[in-house]
Coordinates of C-alpha atoms in Angstrom, one line a residue:
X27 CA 2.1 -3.9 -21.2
X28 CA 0.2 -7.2 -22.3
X29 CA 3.6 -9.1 -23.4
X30 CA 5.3 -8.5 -19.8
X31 CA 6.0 -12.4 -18.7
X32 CA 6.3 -11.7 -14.9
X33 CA 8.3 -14.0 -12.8
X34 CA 9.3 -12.8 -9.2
X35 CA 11.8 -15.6 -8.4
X36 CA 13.9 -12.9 -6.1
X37 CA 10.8 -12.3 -3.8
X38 CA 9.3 -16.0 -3.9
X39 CA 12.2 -17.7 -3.1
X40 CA 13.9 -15.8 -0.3
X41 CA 13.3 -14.6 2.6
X42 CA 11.6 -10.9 3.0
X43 CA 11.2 -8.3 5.6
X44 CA 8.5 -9.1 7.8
X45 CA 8.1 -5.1 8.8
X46 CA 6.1 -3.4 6.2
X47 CA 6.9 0.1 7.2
X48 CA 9.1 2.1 5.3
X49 CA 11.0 3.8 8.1
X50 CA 15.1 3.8 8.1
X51 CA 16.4 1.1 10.2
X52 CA 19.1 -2.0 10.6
X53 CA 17.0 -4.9 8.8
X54 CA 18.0 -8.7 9.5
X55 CA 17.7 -11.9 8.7
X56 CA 16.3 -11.1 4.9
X57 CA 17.4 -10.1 1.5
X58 CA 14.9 -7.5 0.7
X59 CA 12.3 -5.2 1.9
X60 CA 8.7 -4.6 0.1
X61 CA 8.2 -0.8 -0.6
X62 CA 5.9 1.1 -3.0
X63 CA 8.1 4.4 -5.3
X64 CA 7.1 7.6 -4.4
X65 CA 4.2 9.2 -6.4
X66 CA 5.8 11.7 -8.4
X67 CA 3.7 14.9 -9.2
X68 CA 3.9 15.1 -12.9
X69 CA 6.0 12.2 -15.0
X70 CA 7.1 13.4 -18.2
X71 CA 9.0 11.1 -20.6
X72 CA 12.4 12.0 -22.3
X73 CA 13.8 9.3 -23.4
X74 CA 13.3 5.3 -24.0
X75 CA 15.5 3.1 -25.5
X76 CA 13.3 0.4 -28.0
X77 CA 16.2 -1.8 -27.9
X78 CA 15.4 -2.1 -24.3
X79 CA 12.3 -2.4 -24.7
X80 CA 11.7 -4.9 -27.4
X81 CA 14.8 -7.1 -25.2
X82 CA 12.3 -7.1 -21.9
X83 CA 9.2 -7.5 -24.2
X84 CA 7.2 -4.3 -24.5
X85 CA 6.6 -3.2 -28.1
X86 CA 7.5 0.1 -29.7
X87 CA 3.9 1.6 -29.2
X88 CA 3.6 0.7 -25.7
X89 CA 6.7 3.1 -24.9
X90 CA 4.2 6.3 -25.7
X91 CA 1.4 5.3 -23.9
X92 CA 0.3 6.4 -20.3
X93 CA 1.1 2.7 -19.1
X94 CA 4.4 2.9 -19.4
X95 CA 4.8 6.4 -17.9
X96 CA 2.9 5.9 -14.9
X97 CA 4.5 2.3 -14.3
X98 CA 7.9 3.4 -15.2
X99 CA 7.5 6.8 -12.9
X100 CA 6.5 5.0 -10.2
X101 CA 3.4 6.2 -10.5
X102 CA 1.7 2.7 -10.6
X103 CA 2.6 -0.6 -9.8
X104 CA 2.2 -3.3 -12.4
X105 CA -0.1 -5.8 -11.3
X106 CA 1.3 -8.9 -9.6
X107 CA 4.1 -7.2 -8.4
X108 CA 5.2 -6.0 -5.3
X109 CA 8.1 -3.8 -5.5
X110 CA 11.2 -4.1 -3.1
X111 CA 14.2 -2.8 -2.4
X112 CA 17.5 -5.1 -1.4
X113 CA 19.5 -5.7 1.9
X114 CA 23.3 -5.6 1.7
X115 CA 26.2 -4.1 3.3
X116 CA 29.7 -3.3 1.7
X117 CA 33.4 -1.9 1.9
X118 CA 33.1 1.9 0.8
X119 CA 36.6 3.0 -0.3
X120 CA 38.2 0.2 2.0
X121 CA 36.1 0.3 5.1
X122 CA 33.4 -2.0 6.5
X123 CA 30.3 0.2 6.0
X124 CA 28.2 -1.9 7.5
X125 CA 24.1 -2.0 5.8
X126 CA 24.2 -0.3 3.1
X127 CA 21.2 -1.4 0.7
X128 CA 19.2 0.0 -2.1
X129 CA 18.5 3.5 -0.5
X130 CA 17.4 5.0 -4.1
X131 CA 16.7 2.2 -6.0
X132 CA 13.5 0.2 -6.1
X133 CA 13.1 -3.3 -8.1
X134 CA 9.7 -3.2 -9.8
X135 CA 9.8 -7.1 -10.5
X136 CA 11.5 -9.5 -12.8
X137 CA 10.7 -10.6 -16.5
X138 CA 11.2 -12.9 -18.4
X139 CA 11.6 -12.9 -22.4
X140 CA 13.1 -15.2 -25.0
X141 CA 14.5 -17.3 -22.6
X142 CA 16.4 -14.6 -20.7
X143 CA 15.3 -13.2 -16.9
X144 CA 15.7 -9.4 -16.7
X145 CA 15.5 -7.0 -13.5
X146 CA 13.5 -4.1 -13.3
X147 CA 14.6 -1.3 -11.3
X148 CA 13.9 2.1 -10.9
X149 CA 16.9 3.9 -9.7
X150 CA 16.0 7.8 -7.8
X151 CA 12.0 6.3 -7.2
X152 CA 12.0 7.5 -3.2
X153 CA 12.4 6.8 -0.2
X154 CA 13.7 2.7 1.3
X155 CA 14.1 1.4 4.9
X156 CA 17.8 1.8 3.6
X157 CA 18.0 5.1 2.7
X158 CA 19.8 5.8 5.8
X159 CA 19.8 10.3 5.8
X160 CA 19.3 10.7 2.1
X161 CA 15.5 10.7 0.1
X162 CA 15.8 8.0 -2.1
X163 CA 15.6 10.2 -5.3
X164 CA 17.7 11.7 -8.0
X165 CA 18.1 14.5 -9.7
X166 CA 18.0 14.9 -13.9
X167 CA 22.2 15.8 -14.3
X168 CA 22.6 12.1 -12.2
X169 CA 19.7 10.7 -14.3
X170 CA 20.6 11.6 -17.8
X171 CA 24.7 10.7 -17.1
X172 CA 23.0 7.0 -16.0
X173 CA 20.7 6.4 -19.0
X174 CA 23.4 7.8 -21.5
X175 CA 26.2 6.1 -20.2
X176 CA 24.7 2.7 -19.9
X177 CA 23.6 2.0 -23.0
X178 CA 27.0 3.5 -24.2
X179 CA 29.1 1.0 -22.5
X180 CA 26.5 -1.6 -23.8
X181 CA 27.5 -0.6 -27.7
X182 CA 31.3 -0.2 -26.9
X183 CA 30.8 -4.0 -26.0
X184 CA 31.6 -3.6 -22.1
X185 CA 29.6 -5.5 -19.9
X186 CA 26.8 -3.4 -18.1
X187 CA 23.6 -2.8 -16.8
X188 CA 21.0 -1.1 -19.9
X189 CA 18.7 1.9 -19.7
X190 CA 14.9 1.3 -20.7
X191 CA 13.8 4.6 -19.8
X192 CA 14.7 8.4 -18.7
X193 CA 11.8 10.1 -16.7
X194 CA 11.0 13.5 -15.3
X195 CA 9.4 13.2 -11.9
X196 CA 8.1 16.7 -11.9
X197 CA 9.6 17.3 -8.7
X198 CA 12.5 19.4 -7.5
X199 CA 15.0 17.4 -5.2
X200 CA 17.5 19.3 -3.2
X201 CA 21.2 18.5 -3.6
X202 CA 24.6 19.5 -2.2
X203 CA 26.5 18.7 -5.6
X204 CA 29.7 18.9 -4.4
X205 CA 29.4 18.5 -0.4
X206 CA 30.7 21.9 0.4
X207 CA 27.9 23.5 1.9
X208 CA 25.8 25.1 -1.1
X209 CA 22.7 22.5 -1.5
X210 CA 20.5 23.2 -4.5
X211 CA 17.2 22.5 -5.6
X212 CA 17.3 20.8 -8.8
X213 CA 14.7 18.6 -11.3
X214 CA 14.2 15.3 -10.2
X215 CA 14.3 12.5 -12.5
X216 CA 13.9 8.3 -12.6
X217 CA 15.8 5.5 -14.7
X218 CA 14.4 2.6 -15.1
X219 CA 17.8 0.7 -15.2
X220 CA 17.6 -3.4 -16.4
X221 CA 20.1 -6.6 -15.7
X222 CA 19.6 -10.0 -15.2
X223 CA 19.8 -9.0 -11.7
X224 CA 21.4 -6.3 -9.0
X225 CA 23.0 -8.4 -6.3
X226 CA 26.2 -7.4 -5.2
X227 CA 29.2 -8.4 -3.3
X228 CA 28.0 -6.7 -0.6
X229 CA 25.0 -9.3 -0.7
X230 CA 27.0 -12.0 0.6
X231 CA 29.0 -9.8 3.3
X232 CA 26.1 -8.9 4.4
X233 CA 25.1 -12.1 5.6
X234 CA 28.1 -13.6 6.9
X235 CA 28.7 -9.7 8.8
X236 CA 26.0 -10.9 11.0
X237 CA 26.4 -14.5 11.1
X238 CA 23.5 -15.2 9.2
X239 CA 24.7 -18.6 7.8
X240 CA 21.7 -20.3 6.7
X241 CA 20.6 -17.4 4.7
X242 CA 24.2 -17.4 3.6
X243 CA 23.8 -20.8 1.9
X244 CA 20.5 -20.5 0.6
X245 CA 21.1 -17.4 -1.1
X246 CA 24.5 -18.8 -3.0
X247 CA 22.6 -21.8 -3.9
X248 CA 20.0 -19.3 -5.5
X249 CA 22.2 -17.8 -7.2
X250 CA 23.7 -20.8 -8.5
X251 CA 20.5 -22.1 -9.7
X252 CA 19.3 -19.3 -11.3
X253 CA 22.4 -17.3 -12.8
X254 CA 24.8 -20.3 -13.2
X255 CA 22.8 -23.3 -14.0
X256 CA 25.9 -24.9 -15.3
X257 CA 28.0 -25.3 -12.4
X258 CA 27.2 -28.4 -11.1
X259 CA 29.2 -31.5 -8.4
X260 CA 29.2 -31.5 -4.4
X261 CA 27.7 -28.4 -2.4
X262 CA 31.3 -27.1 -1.8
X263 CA 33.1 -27.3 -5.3
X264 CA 29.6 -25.3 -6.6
X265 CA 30.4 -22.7 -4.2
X266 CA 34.2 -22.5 -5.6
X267 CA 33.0 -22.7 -9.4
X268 CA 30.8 -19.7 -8.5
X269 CA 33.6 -17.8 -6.9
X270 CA 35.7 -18.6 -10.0
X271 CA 32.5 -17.5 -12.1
X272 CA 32.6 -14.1 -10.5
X273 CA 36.1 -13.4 -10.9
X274 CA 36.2 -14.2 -14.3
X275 CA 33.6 -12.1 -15.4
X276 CA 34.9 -9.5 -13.1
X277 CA 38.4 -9.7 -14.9
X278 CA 36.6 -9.5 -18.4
X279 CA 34.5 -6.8 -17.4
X280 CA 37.7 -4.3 -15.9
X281 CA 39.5 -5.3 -18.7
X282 CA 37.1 -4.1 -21.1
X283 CA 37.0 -0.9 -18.9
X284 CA 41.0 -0.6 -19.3
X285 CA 40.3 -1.0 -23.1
X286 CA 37.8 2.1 -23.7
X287 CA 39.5 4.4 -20.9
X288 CA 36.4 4.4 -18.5
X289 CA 36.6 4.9 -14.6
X290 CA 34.1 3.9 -12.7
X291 CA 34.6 6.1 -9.7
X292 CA 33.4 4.7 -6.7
X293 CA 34.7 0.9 -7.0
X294 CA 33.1 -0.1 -4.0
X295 CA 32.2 -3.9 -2.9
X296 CA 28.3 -2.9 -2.9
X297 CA 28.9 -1.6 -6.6
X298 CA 30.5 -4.7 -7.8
X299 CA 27.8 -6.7 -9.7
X300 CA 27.5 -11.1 -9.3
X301 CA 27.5 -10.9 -13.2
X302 CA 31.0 -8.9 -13.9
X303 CA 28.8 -5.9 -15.2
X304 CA 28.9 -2.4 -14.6
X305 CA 26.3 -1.0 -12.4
X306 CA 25.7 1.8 -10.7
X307 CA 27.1 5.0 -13.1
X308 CA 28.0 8.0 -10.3
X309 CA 30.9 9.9 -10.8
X310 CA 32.3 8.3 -13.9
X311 CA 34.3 9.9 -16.1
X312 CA 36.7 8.8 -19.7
X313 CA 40.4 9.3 -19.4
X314 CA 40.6 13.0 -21.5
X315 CA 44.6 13.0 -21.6
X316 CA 46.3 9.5 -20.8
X317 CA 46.4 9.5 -16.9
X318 CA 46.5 6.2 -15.0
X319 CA 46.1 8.3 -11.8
X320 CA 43.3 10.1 -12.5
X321 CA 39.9 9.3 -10.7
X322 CA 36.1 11.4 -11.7
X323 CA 35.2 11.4 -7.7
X324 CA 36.4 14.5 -5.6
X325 CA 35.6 12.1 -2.7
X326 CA 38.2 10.3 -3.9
X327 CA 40.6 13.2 -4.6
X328 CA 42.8 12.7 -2.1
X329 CA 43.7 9.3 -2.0
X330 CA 43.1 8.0 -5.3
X331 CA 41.9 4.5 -4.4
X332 CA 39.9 4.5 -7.5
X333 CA 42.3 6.1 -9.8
X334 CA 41.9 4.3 -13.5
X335 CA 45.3 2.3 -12.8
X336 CA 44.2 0.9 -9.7
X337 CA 40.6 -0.6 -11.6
X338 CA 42.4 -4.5 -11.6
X339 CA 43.6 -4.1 -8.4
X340 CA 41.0 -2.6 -6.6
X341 CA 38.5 -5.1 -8.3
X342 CA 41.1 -7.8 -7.1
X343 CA 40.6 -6.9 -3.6
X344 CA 37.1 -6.4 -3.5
X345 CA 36.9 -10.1 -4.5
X346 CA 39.0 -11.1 -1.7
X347 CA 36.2 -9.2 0.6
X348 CA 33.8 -12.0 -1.6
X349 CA 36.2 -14.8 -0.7
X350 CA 35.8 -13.8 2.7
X351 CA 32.0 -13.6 2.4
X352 CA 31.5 -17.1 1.3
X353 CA 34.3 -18.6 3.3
X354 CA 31.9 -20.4 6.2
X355 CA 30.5 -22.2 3.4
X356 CA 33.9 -23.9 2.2
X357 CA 36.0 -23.9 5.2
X358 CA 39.1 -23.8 3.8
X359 CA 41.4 -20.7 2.1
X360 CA 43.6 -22.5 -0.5
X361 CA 41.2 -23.1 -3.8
X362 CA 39.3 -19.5 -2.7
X363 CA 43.6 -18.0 -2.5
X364 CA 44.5 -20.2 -6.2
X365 CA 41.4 -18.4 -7.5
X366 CA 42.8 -15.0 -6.5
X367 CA 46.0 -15.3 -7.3
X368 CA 45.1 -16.7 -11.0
X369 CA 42.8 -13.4 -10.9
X370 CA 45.6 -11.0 -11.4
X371 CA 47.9 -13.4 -13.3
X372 CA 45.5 -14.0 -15.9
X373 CA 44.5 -10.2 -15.8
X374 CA 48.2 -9.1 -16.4
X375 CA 48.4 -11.6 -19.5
X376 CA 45.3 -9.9 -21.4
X377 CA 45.8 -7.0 -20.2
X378 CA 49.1 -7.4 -21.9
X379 CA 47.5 -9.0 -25.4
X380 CA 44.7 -6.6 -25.1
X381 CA 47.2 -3.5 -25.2
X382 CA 48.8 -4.9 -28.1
X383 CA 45.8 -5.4 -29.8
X384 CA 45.1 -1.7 -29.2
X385 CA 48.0 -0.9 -32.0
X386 CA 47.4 -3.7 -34.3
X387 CA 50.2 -6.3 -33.1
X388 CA 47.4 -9.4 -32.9
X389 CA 49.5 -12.2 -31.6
X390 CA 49.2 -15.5 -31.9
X391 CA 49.4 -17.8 -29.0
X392 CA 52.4 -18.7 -28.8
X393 CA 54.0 -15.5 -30.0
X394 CA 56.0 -13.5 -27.5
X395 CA 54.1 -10.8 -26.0
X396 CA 56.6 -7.5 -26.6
X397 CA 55.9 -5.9 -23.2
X398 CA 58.6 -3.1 -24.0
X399 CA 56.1 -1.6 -26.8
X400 CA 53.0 -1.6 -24.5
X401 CA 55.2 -0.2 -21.6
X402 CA 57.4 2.6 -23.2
X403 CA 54.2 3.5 -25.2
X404 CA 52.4 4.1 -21.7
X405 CA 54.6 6.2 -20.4
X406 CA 55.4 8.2 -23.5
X407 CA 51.8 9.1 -23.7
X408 CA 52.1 10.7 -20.2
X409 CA 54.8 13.0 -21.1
X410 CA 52.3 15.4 -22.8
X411 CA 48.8 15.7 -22.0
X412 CA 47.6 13.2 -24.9
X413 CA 44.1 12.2 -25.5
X414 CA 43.6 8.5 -25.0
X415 CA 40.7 8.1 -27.9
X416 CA 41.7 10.3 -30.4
X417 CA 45.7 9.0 -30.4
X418 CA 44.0 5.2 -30.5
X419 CA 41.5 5.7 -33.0
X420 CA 44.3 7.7 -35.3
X421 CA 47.0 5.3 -34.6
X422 CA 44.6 2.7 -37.0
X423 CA 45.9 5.2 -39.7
X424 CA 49.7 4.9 -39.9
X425 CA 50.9 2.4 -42.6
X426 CA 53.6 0.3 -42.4
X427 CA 55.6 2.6 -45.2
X428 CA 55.3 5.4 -43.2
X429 CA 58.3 7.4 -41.9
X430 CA 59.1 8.3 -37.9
X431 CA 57.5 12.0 -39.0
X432 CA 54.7 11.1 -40.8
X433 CA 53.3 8.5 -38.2
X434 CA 54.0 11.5 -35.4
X435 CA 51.9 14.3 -37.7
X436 CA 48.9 11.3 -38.4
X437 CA 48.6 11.5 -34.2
X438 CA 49.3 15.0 -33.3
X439 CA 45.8 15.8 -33.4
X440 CA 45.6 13.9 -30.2
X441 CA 48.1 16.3 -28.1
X442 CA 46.6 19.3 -25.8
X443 CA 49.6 21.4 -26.3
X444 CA 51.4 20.5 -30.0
X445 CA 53.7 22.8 -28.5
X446 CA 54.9 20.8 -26.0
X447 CA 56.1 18.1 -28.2
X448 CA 59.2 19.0 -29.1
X449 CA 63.0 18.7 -27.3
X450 CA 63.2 15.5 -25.3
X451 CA 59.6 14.9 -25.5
X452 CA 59.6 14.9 -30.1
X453 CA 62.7 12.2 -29.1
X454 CA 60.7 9.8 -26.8
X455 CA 57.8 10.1 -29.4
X456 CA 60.3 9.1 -32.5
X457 CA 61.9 6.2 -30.4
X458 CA 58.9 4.8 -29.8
X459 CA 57.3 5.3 -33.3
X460 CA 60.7 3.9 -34.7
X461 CA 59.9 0.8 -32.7
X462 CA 56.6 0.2 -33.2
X463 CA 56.9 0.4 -37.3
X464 CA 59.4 -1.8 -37.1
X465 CA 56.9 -4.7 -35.3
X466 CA 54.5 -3.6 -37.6
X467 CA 56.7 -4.4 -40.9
X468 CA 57.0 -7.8 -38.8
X469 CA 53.1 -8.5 -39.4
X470 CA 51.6 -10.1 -41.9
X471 CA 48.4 -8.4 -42.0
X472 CA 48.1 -5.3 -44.5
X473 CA 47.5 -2.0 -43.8
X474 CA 43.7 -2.0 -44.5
X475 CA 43.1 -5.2 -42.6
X476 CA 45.0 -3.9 -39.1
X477 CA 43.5 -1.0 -39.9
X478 CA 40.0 -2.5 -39.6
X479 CA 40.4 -4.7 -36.8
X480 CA 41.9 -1.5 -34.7
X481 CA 39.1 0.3 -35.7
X482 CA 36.7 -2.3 -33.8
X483 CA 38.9 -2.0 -30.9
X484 CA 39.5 1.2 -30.4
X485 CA 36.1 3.8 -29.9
X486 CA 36.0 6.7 -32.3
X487 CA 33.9 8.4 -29.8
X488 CA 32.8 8.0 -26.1
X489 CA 30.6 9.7 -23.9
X490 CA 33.1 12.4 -22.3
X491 CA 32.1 14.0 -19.4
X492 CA 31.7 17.3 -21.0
X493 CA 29.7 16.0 -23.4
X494 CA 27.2 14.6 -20.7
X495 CA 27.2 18.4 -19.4
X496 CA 26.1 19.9 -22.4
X497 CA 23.2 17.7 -22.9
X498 CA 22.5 18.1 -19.0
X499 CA 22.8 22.1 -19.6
X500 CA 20.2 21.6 -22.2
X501 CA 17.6 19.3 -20.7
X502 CA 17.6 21.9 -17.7
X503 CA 16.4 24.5 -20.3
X504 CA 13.6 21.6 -21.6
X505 CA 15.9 21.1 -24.9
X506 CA 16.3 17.1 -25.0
X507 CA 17.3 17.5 -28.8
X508 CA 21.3 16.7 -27.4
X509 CA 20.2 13.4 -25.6
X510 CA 18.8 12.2 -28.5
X511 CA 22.2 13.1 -30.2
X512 CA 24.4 11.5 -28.0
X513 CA 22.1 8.2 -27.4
X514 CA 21.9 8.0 -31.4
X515 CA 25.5 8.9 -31.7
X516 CA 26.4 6.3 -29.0
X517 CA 24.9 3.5 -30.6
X518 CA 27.8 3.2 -32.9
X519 CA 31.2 4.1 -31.4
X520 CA 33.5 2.2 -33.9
X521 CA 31.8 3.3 -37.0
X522 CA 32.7 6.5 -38.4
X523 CA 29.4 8.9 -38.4
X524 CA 30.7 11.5 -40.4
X525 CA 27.3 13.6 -39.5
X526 CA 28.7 13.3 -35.7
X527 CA 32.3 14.8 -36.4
X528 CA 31.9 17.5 -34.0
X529 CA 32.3 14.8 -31.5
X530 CA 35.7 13.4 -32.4
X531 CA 37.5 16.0 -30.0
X532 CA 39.6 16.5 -27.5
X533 CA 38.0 18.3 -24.0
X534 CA 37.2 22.0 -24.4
X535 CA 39.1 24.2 -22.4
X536 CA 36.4 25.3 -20.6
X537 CA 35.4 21.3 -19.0
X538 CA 38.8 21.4 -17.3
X539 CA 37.4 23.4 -14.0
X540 CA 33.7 23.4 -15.1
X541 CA 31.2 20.9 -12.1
X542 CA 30.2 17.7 -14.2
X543 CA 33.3 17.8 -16.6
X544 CA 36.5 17.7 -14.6
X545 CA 35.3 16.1 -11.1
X546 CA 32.3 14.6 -9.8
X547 CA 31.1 13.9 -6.3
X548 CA 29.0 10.5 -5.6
X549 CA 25.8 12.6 -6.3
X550 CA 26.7 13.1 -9.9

């Protein structure tokens, strides 16, 4: 790949693990380790994204040639590299962990193109002195659910790491899919995932976890010259504007997540990106019917930390765990505590303007924000399983001539049980639509213009989880025609795609129990 502009400013400029062996153990006083993928046996491609591509700078031709298999595999290293995998700890599902690190992901080096710095990384490439029990790898269902959804949270416009390429290692990988005792052997698979980098909360509570101060301060101050090159004053308020930096892209970035109906699943301060983008796609999942306590992870089944109502709050503490982190660099709590606080404040305002804008009420600033119509509208949708897409993307239809009955038929296609909606239920539904075509007679925009700008706020379609399946179910049979479906498909989830009807439904009956559709463990 001739136009690959190299620039390894991650392993030049701070400090690396002076053990070269790639055996499982505590590793201090450094930010990464240098290790080499595993060799796999017979890399096959499936799948690259030329979008990616062309962003990092390697041209369309190059994605078919044996170069880009072999480096992209693992298979080879590019030269003046020297892979590595990162050191960091983190709070799993509210408890110090302890080191964590990249235990099956390996960064392959950095680029740079057009002005912009990407990270390479190949996520399920082997074994890491942080692999702790596991093998470093992954399997195909884990690998194609990663490359897919990536690049579809890129087009729905939510921040997020991108997928360059989806590889067969030729090698089966065993795997206990749902931790209950009945391991598998299954196909393994690599992603080569890209961002302008991977560092994590966990990063920094790594460092101050074991006193490492020093290392503490020079790796802020990296990251402040390299990812925020506009903050700028005395060593301390830098450190502040970069806390502030984080949480603000952090807000943005759950927000956006509110917006589509995606849960993450395993919120966890080592999955929580510097950049406010989403990394690390496990057990993910779209709201089917409107449930703010539903969560994708059966790890999480119980407790429901990571439930898709808890997303602002969750990602509000985790931040507080970064507060923490960076503290012995400041010294003081009350700008770090004024930058919290203003975190959910300003969340709960656009939260507030975003749901609005969800059913075509596009205040101004200094209009009041009608809280009832967001609110009753929330919990009217839970009184029937309703699907979250479908009732957004439809609502864009109504007009404001429209009677009580004939907004409630333009919608019903998004109920599970039409049945259902009828008694008490038919009543909440008519109150609410009574209310909300009375605020939209209060607009000034027409019905084709709300109708257009809902239409690039709400998705027509979104990579469901049974979805994901079926193209997993397929690709184990060596049928990759359905990932090339959904990617295309994907690429354009406002626009209508007529050819891609099919995919403007509600979940089959079948996904509600089926492994991969309903719930997902961390392996997924």
């Amino acid at each position: 790949m001739k136009n690959l502009k190299i620039n390894n400013r991650f392993t030049a400029e701070l400090p690396a693990d002076t053990d070269l062996t790639n055996e499982i153990r505590q590793v201090k006083n450094t930010s990464f380790s240098y290790v080499n993928p595993t060799k796999p046996s017979n890399p096959k491609l499936i799948h690259a994204s030329e979008e990616v591509a062309e962003l990092i700078g390697i041209s369309k031709d190059e994605i078919q040639s044996e170069e880009f298999l072999n480096v992209f595999s693992g298979k080879e290293i590019l030269s003046e590299t020297q892979p590595y995998a990162m050191c960091y700890a983190g709070h799993q599902f509210g408890n110090w962990a302890g080191q964590l690190g990249d235990g099956r992901a390996i960064n392959l080096t950095e680029v740079e193109n057009n002005n912009q710095f990407f990270t390479l990384q190949l996520k399920g490439a082997g074994k890491t002195p942080y692999s702790r029990t596991a093998d470093g790898l992954a399997v195909l269902r884990s690998s194609i659910r990663e490359y897919l959804c990536a690049e579809a949270m890129y087009h729905l416009g939510v921040p997020t790491t991108r997928s360059l390429s989806l590889i067969l290692s030729g090698d089966q990988v065993l795997r206990d899919v749902l931790y209950n005792g009945n391991p598998a052997y299954e196909k393994g698979a690599i992603v080569c995932r890209v961002a302008p980098s991977f560092i994590r909360f966990g990063s920094f509570e790594m460092l101050t976890a074991r006193n490492e101060l020093k290392n503490l301060k020079q790796f802020v101050e990296y990251n402040i010259k390299h990812y925020f090159p506009e903050i700028t004053g005395e060593p301390k308020e830098q450190y502040l504007q970069f806390f502030k930096k984080v949480a603000d892209t952090t807000r943005e970035m759950i927000l956006n997540w509110q917006r589509v109906g995606f849960v993450h699943g395993v919120m966890n301060t080592d999955n929580m990106s510097i950049h406010g983008i989403t990394i690390d796609y496990g057990p993910y999942g779209w709201l089917e019917n409107y449930d703010p306590n539903w969560t994708p992870n059966t790890t999480d089944s119980q407790n429901k930390r990571y439930r898709f109502g808890n997303q602002p709050q969750v990602a509000h503490w985790n931040l507080y765990q970064l507060a923490n982190a960076i503290y012995p660099l400041i010294n003081e709590t009350e700008q770090l505590e004024k930058i919290l606080e203003s975190f959910m404040d300003d969340f709960i305002l656009d939260y507030k303007e975003m749901s609005l804008n969800k059913l075509g009420v596009f205040i101004s600033a200094s209009a009041q924000i009608d809280n009832d119509l967001t609110d009753n509208l929330e919990a009217t949708l839970q009184l029937t399983e309703t699907d979250m897409t479908i009732f957004f993307r439809n609502l864009s239809s109504v007009k404001k001539s429209d009677s009580v009955e004939k907004a409630i038929e333009k919608i019903q296609f998004s109920f599970y049980k039409i049945e259902e909606v009828s008694g008490d239920i038919l009543d909440a539904w008519k109150k609410w639509f009574t209310a909300y075509l009375e605020r939209l007679n209060s607009e000034e925009l027409s019905d084709d213009e709300r109708s257009q700008k809902m239409n690039l706020i709400n998705p027509k379609y979104v990579l469901r989880n049974y979805m994901a399946q079926l193209a997993i179910d397929a690709a184990d049979k060596e049928d990759y025609s359905l990932i090339n479906e959904l990617y295309t498909l994907l690429q354009k989830p406002y626009e209508e795609q007529p050819e891609y009807e099919k995919w403007f439904a509600k979940r089959p009956d079948w996904a509600r129990s089926k492994v991969g559709c309903s719930m997902l463990s961390c392996s997924s």
